[in-house]
Amino acid sequence: MSESTSTLDRPADHGTDKARKGKYTGNFAHRLYTGEFEFNFVARRKLWYSISIVLIVISLAALLFRGLNLGIEFKGGSVFTVPVSSTSSQSVDQVRKAVDESKVPDLTGAQATAVGTGTVRVQVRSLSTDEVTQMRDALASTVNTTPDKVGYSLIGPSWGGQITMKAFQALIVFLVLVALMIWAFFREWRMAISALVGLIHDLIVTVGLYALIGFTVTPSTLIGVLTILGYSLYDNVVVFDKVRENTVDITKQDRTFSEAANAAVNQVLVRSINTTVIGVLPVIALLIAGVGFLGGDGPLADLGLALLIGMVAGAYSSIFIATPLLTQLREREPDMKKHVAALAKRRARAAAEPQIRVSATTVPGGATVSSVEGTADHDVSASAHEGGGPTARPMRDVGDGRAQPVRTPRSKRKK
């Protein structure tokens, strides 16, 4: 006699860790790659908000107490162009050493950067006429040329102010256009607000880390900061598009908006990681070239650092800030509250229902006897014999381990 057993449980609740336990197998890397990875990002939004608040506080404190290290384009100064035989690191070091030995006072923050294949650019504070002559002589003697071949120009601070004002204007126009574009594409103003909050988060963190690290802010930095907004917006649109797909007719689904949005984040997680990694790799190369080979001076280092910080912050905000904020805004709506309340009642009733256990036993002669066991005081037995259909009748215990079918009164039988 052989016996096979199967268990019919109630549907697992969406969004609960207990229901997911044991759902996926394999190591973490395999589950993440195949899309079987599932993490409750939305439910832990308070943790992500706390991390972001800490980063924003650190960034604002760095801006307040340390400030930005503005380049010569913003605060004004003198610029010298020195002709060299080759723009190697050795020639840049020689020019930088000549600046230090020029005996011109107060040259803190002077920069020497290779430009092209035969020029080194030197940036210092605004110099007087005598100091300009003294600096030209020192640079010319170092590279074995005449002072008249060392170029000189003066940059006033008003030019930097104009650049800053134009950058702010471009930023405001960009944010307005982003909000309108997201609202028009998704037909959802809450997505527009969530995306704007994520973009502002990325801006504050990027600028704050610049102040904390002390890198020089140049026009290349502004280019990088404005560029990262595009990466952050792309990540938000990818996640929001999947959220929209998962939440169509959400009130007719057996899950809440938060659970559907969390599933969307998990479904695009691998894509977001791959996109960020592929985008960050060339940026790291730029940063290594600017810092390792050019000493941290010049547009490569400025642009590379801004892009690196901004792209990582953008990937973080699209998953951990924008999407959880969107779920909060949506679930404050009356219809969403009703849907959540209805699901809670339905799941509470399902949790109170007994689990059903179905057992099938094959007896000699080919007959199959199936029984359905519950948590009540009686069992339900269904027998299916060869050539006949299944029948199910309640059973009662008559002692000595025996059971008899419970007879249904004639008055209650169906006619």
Coordinates of C-alpha atoms in Angstrom, one line a residue:
M1 CA 0.0 0.0 0.0
S2 CA 1.4 3.3 -1.1
E3 CA 0.5 6.8 0.2
S4 CA 1.1 10.3 -1.2
T5 CA 0.4 13.5 0.7
S6 CA 0.1 17.1 -0.4
T7 CA -0.8 20.2 1.7
L8 CA -3.1 23.0 0.5
D9 CA -2.2 26.2 2.3
R10 CA -3.9 29.6 2.0
P11 CA -2.2 32.1 -0.5
A12 CA 0.9 33.7 1.0
D13 CA 0.6 37.3 2.0
H14 CA 2.3 39.8 -0.3
G15 CA 5.0 41.9 1.2
T16 CA 5.7 39.9 4.3
D17 CA 9.1 38.4 5.1
K18 CA 7.4 35.2 6.5
A19 CA 5.7 34.5 3.2
R20 CA 8.8 35.0 1.2
K21 CA 10.9 32.7 3.5
G22 CA 12.1 29.8 1.5
K23 CA 10.7 31.1 -1.7
Y24 CA 13.9 31.5 -3.5
T25 CA 16.9 29.2 -3.5
G26 CA 20.5 29.6 -4.5
N27 CA 23.2 32.0 -3.4
F28 CA 22.7 35.8 -3.3
A29 CA 24.7 36.5 -6.5
H30 CA 22.7 34.0 -8.5
R31 CA 19.3 35.2 -7.2
L32 CA 20.3 38.8 -7.8
Y33 CA 21.4 38.0 -11.4
T34 CA 18.3 36.0 -12.3
G35 CA 15.9 38.5 -10.8
E36 CA 14.8 36.1 -8.0
F37 CA 16.2 38.4 -5.4
E38 CA 13.5 40.1 -3.3
F39 CA 14.2 42.7 -0.6
N40 CA 11.7 44.9 1.1
F41 CA 13.1 48.3 0.2
V42 CA 9.8 50.2 0.7
A43 CA 9.0 48.8 4.2
R44 CA 12.5 50.0 5.4
R45 CA 12.0 53.5 4.1
K46 CA 12.6 55.0 7.6
L47 CA 16.2 53.6 7.5
W48 CA 16.9 55.0 4.1
Y49 CA 15.4 58.4 5.1
S50 CA 17.7 58.4 8.2
I51 CA 20.8 57.7 6.1
S52 CA 19.9 60.4 3.6
I53 CA 19.2 62.9 6.4
V54 CA 22.7 62.1 7.9
L55 CA 24.3 62.7 4.5
I56 CA 22.4 65.9 4.0
V57 CA 23.3 67.2 7.4
I58 CA 27.0 66.4 6.9
S59 CA 26.9 68.1 3.4
L60 CA 25.2 71.2 4.8
A61 CA 27.7 71.4 7.7
A62 CA 30.6 71.1 5.3
L63 CA 29.2 73.9 3.2
L64 CA 28.6 76.1 6.2
F65 CA 31.9 75.6 8.1
R66 CA 34.4 74.6 5.3
G67 CA 32.8 76.2 2.3
L68 CA 33.6 75.5 -1.3
N69 CA 37.1 75.8 -2.6
L70 CA 36.3 78.1 -5.5
G71 CA 38.6 78.1 -8.5
I72 CA 40.2 81.1 -10.1
E73 CA 37.3 81.4 -12.5
F74 CA 35.0 82.3 -9.6
K75 CA 37.2 84.3 -7.3
G76 CA 39.5 85.9 -9.9
G77 CA 43.2 85.7 -10.3
S78 CA 46.2 85.7 -12.6
V79 CA 46.8 83.0 -15.2
F80 CA 50.2 82.3 -16.8
T81 CA 50.8 79.9 -19.8
V82 CA 54.2 78.4 -19.9
P83 CA 55.6 76.8 -23.1
V84 CA 57.3 73.4 -22.4
S85 CA 58.8 70.8 -24.6
S86 CA 56.4 68.1 -23.4
T87 CA 53.5 68.2 -20.9
S88 CA 54.8 65.4 -18.8
S89 CA 54.4 65.1 -15.0
Q90 CA 58.0 66.1 -14.6
S91 CA 57.6 69.4 -16.5
V92 CA 54.4 70.2 -14.5
D93 CA 56.4 69.6 -11.3
Q94 CA 59.2 71.9 -12.5
V95 CA 56.7 74.7 -13.2
R96 CA 55.0 74.2 -9.9
K97 CA 58.4 74.3 -8.1
A98 CA 59.3 77.5 -10.0
V99 CA 56.1 79.1 -8.7
D100 CA 57.0 78.2 -5.1
E101 CA 60.5 79.6 -5.6
S102 CA 59.4 82.8 -7.3
K103 CA 59.5 84.7 -3.9
V104 CA 56.1 86.1 -4.7
P105 CA 54.2 86.2 -1.3
D106 CA 50.9 84.5 -0.5
L107 CA 50.6 82.0 -3.3
T108 CA 48.5 79.5 -1.3
G109 CA 46.3 77.5 -3.6
A110 CA 48.4 78.0 -6.7
Q111 CA 47.8 75.4 -9.4
A112 CA 49.8 74.1 -12.3
T113 CA 48.0 72.1 -15.0
A114 CA 49.1 70.6 -18.3
V115 CA 47.1 72.0 -21.2
G116 CA 47.5 70.3 -24.6
T117 CA 50.9 68.9 -25.6
G118 CA 53.2 71.9 -25.0
T119 CA 51.7 74.2 -22.4
V120 CA 51.5 74.3 -18.6
R121 CA 48.8 76.6 -17.2
V122 CA 49.6 78.3 -13.9
Q123 CA 46.8 79.9 -11.7
V124 CA 47.5 82.2 -8.8
R125 CA 45.9 85.0 -7.0
S126 CA 45.6 88.5 -8.6
L127 CA 49.1 89.9 -8.8
S128 CA 50.4 93.4 -9.0
T129 CA 52.5 94.6 -12.0
D130 CA 55.8 94.0 -10.2
E131 CA 54.7 90.5 -9.0
V132 CA 53.6 89.6 -12.6
T133 CA 57.1 90.5 -13.9
Q134 CA 58.7 88.6 -11.0
M135 CA 56.6 85.5 -11.7
R136 CA 57.3 85.7 -15.5
D137 CA 61.0 85.8 -14.9
A138 CA 60.9 82.8 -12.6
L139 CA 58.8 80.7 -15.0
A140 CA 60.9 81.6 -18.0
S141 CA 64.2 80.7 -16.4
T142 CA 62.8 77.3 -15.3
V143 CA 61.8 76.3 -18.9
N144 CA 64.8 78.0 -20.6
T145 CA 62.8 80.7 -22.5
T146 CA 62.3 84.4 -22.5
P147 CA 59.7 86.2 -20.2
D148 CA 57.8 87.6 -23.2
K149 CA 56.9 84.0 -24.3
V150 CA 55.2 83.4 -21.0
G151 CA 51.6 84.3 -21.5
Y152 CA 49.6 86.3 -18.9
S153 CA 45.9 87.1 -18.4
L154 CA 43.8 88.5 -15.5
I155 CA 40.5 87.0 -14.7
G156 CA 38.1 89.2 -12.6
P157 CA 35.6 87.7 -10.1
S158 CA 32.6 89.1 -12.0
W159 CA 33.1 86.5 -14.7
G160 CA 32.8 83.7 -12.1
G161 CA 29.6 85.4 -10.7
Q162 CA 28.1 85.4 -14.2
I163 CA 28.9 81.7 -14.6
T164 CA 27.3 80.9 -11.2
M165 CA 24.1 82.8 -12.0
K166 CA 23.8 81.1 -15.4
A167 CA 24.3 77.7 -13.7
F168 CA 21.5 78.4 -11.2
Q169 CA 19.2 79.6 -14.0
A170 CA 19.9 76.4 -16.0
L171 CA 19.3 74.3 -12.9
I172 CA 15.9 75.9 -12.2
V173 CA 14.8 75.6 -15.8
F174 CA 15.9 72.0 -15.8
L175 CA 14.0 71.1 -12.6
V176 CA 10.8 72.7 -14.0
L177 CA 11.1 70.9 -17.3
V178 CA 11.8 67.6 -15.5
A179 CA 8.7 68.0 -13.3
L180 CA 6.5 68.8 -16.4
M181 CA 8.0 65.9 -18.4
I182 CA 7.4 63.3 -15.7
W183 CA 3.9 64.6 -15.0
A184 CA 3.1 64.5 -18.7
F185 CA 4.6 61.1 -19.3
F186 CA 3.2 59.2 -16.3
R187 CA 0.1 61.4 -15.7
E188 CA 1.1 61.4 -12.0
W189 CA 2.1 64.5 -10.2
R190 CA 3.3 62.5 -7.2
M191 CA 6.0 60.9 -9.4
A192 CA 7.2 64.4 -10.4
I193 CA 7.5 65.5 -6.8
S194 CA 9.3 62.3 -5.8
A195 CA 11.8 62.6 -8.7
L196 CA 12.5 66.3 -7.8
V197 CA 13.2 65.3 -4.2
G198 CA 15.6 62.7 -5.4
L199 CA 17.4 65.2 -7.7
I200 CA 17.7 67.8 -5.0
H201 CA 19.0 65.1 -2.7
D202 CA 21.7 64.2 -5.3
L203 CA 22.7 67.9 -5.7
I204 CA 23.1 68.6 -2.0
V205 CA 25.1 65.4 -1.4
T206 CA 27.4 66.0 -4.3
V207 CA 28.1 69.7 -3.5
G208 CA 28.5 68.8 0.2
L209 CA 31.1 66.2 -0.5
Y210 CA 33.0 68.6 -2.7
A211 CA 33.1 71.0 0.3
L212 CA 34.1 68.1 2.6
I213 CA 36.9 66.8 0.4
G214 CA 38.1 70.3 -0.6
F215 CA 38.3 69.8 -4.3
T216 CA 38.4 73.0 -6.3
V217 CA 35.1 74.1 -7.9
T218 CA 35.7 75.0 -11.5
P219 CA 33.4 75.4 -14.6
S220 CA 34.1 71.7 -15.2
T221 CA 32.6 71.0 -11.8
L222 CA 29.4 72.8 -12.8
I223 CA 29.3 70.8 -16.0
G224 CA 29.6 67.6 -14.0
V225 CA 27.0 68.6 -11.5
L226 CA 24.5 69.4 -14.2
T227 CA 25.3 66.2 -16.1
I228 CA 24.6 63.9 -13.1
L229 CA 21.0 65.2 -13.0
G230 CA 20.5 63.4 -16.3
Y231 CA 21.7 60.1 -14.8
S232 CA 19.6 60.5 -11.7
L233 CA 16.5 61.3 -13.9
Y234 CA 17.1 58.3 -16.0
D235 CA 17.2 56.0 -13.0
N236 CA 14.0 57.5 -11.7
V237 CA 12.2 57.0 -15.0
V238 CA 13.3 53.4 -15.3
V239 CA 12.0 52.6 -11.8
F240 CA 8.8 54.6 -12.1
D241 CA 7.9 53.0 -15.4
K242 CA 8.0 49.5 -13.8
V243 CA 6.0 50.8 -10.8
R244 CA 3.4 52.1 -13.2
E245 CA 3.2 48.7 -14.9
N246 CA 2.9 46.8 -11.6
T247 CA 0.2 49.1 -10.2
V248 CA -2.3 49.2 -13.0
D249 CA -5.7 48.5 -11.4
I250 CA -4.0 48.1 -8.1
T251 CA -7.3 48.2 -6.2
K252 CA -8.3 44.9 -8.0
Q253 CA -5.0 43.2 -7.0
D254 CA -4.3 41.2 -4.0
R255 CA -1.5 43.4 -2.8
T256 CA -1.0 47.0 -1.7
F257 CA 0.6 49.8 -3.7
S258 CA 3.8 49.5 -1.5
E259 CA 4.1 45.8 -2.2
A260 CA 3.6 46.3 -6.0
A261 CA 6.2 49.2 -6.0
N262 CA 8.6 47.1 -4.0
A263 CA 8.3 44.3 -6.5
A264 CA 9.0 46.8 -9.3
V265 CA 12.2 48.0 -7.5
N266 CA 13.4 44.4 -7.2
Q267 CA 12.6 43.7 -10.8
V268 CA 14.8 46.6 -12.1
L269 CA 17.4 46.3 -9.4
V270 CA 19.9 44.4 -11.6
R271 CA 19.4 46.8 -14.5
S272 CA 20.0 49.8 -12.2
I273 CA 23.2 48.2 -10.8
N274 CA 24.5 47.3 -14.2
T275 CA 23.8 50.7 -15.6
T276 CA 25.5 52.4 -12.7
V277 CA 28.5 50.2 -12.8
I278 CA 29.0 50.6 -16.6
G279 CA 28.6 54.4 -16.3
V280 CA 30.9 54.6 -13.3
L281 CA 33.8 52.7 -14.8
P282 CA 34.9 55.3 -17.4
V283 CA 34.3 58.0 -14.8
I284 CA 36.7 56.3 -12.4
A285 CA 39.2 56.2 -15.3
L286 CA 38.8 59.9 -15.7
L287 CA 39.3 60.5 -12.0
I288 CA 42.4 58.3 -11.8
A289 CA 43.9 60.1 -14.8
G290 CA 43.1 63.5 -13.3
V291 CA 44.4 62.7 -9.8
G292 CA 47.1 60.1 -10.4
F293 CA 48.7 61.6 -13.5
L294 CA 47.8 65.3 -13.3
G295 CA 48.1 65.8 -9.5
G296 CA 44.4 66.5 -9.0
D297 CA 44.5 69.8 -10.9
G298 CA 42.6 70.3 -14.1
P299 CA 39.2 69.5 -15.6
L300 CA 39.6 65.7 -15.6
A301 CA 39.7 65.5 -11.8
D302 CA 37.0 68.1 -11.3
L303 CA 34.6 66.5 -13.8
G304 CA 35.4 62.9 -12.7
L305 CA 34.7 63.5 -9.0
A306 CA 31.4 65.3 -9.7
L307 CA 30.2 62.5 -12.0
L308 CA 31.3 59.7 -9.7
I309 CA 29.5 61.2 -6.6
G310 CA 26.5 62.2 -8.5
M311 CA 25.9 58.9 -10.4
V312 CA 26.2 56.8 -7.2
A313 CA 23.9 59.2 -5.4
G314 CA 21.4 59.1 -8.3
A315 CA 21.2 55.3 -8.3
Y316 CA 20.7 55.4 -4.5
S317 CA 18.0 58.1 -4.5
S318 CA 16.0 56.4 -7.3
I319 CA 15.6 53.2 -5.2
F320 CA 15.8 54.3 -1.6
I321 CA 14.3 57.8 -1.7
A322 CA 12.1 58.5 -4.7
T323 CA 10.2 55.2 -4.8
P324 CA 9.4 55.0 -1.0
L325 CA 8.3 58.6 -1.1
L326 CA 6.0 57.9 -4.0
T327 CA 4.4 55.0 -2.1
Q328 CA 3.8 57.2 0.9
L329 CA 2.1 59.9 -1.2
R330 CA -0.1 57.3 -3.1
E331 CA -1.2 55.4 0.0
R332 CA -2.5 58.6 1.6
E333 CA -5.2 58.6 -0.9
P334 CA -8.7 57.6 0.3
D335 CA -9.1 54.7 -2.2
M336 CA -5.6 53.4 -1.3
K337 CA -6.5 53.5 2.4
K338 CA -9.7 51.5 1.7
H339 CA -7.8 49.0 -0.4
V340 CA -5.2 48.5 2.3
A341 CA -7.9 48.1 5.0
A342 CA -9.8 45.6 2.8
L343 CA -6.6 43.5 2.2
A344 CA -5.8 43.6 5.9
K345 CA -9.3 42.2 6.8
R346 CA -9.1 39.6 4.1
R347 CA -5.6 38.4 5.2
A348 CA -6.8 38.3 8.9
R349 CA -9.7 36.0 7.9
A350 CA -7.3 33.8 5.8
A351 CA -4.9 33.6 8.8
A352 CA -7.7 32.4 11.0
E353 CA -8.9 29.7 8.6
P354 CA -7.5 26.1 9.3
Q355 CA -5.0 24.6 6.9
I356 CA -6.4 21.7 4.9
R357 CA -4.4 18.5 4.5
V358 CA -5.3 16.1 1.6
S359 CA -4.1 12.5 1.8
A360 CA -4.5 9.9 -1.0
T361 CA -4.1 6.2 -0.2
T362 CA -4.1 3.3 -2.8
V363 CA -5.5 0.1 -1.4
P364 CA -5.2 -3.4 -2.9
G365 CA -7.5 -3.9 -5.9
G366 CA -6.7 -0.5 -7.4
A367 CA -9.1 1.6 -5.4
T368 CA -8.0 5.0 -4.2
V369 CA -9.2 6.5 -0.9
S370 CA -8.7 10.2 -0.3
S371 CA -9.2 12.0 3.0
V372 CA -9.3 15.6 3.8
E373 CA -8.2 16.5 7.4
G374 CA -8.8 19.8 9.1
T375 CA -8.3 21.3 12.5
A376 CA -11.9 20.7 13.6
D377 CA -13.2 17.8 15.7
H378 CA -14.1 15.7 12.7
D379 CA -12.4 14.5 9.5
V380 CA -13.7 14.6 6.0
S381 CA -13.2 11.5 3.8
A382 CA -13.6 11.2 0.0
S383 CA -13.4 7.9 -1.8
A384 CA -12.9 7.4 -5.4
H385 CA -13.2 3.9 -6.8
E386 CA -12.4 2.7 -10.3
G387 CA -15.2 3.7 -12.5
G388 CA -16.9 6.0 -9.9
G389 CA -16.7 9.6 -8.9
P390 CA -15.5 11.0 -5.6
T391 CA -17.8 11.4 -2.6
A392 CA -17.2 13.4 0.6
R393 CA -19.0 12.8 3.9
P394 CA -18.2 14.0 7.4
M395 CA -16.9 11.3 9.8
R396 CA -17.4 10.8 13.5
D397 CA -15.4 8.8 16.0
V398 CA -17.2 5.8 17.4
G399 CA -14.3 4.6 19.6
D400 CA -11.6 2.0 19.3
G401 CA -10.1 4.1 16.5
R402 CA -13.0 3.5 14.2
A403 CA -15.0 6.2 12.3
Q404 CA -18.4 6.2 10.8
P405 CA -20.0 8.6 8.3
V406 CA -22.3 11.1 9.9
R407 CA -25.8 10.6 8.6
T408 CA -27.6 13.6 7.2
P409 CA -31.2 14.0 8.4
R410 CA -33.8 13.4 5.7
S411 CA -35.3 16.8 6.3
K412 CA -31.9 18.4 5.4
R413 CA -31.2 16.4 2.3
K414 CA -31.4 18.0 -1.0
K415 CA -34.3 16.9 -3.1

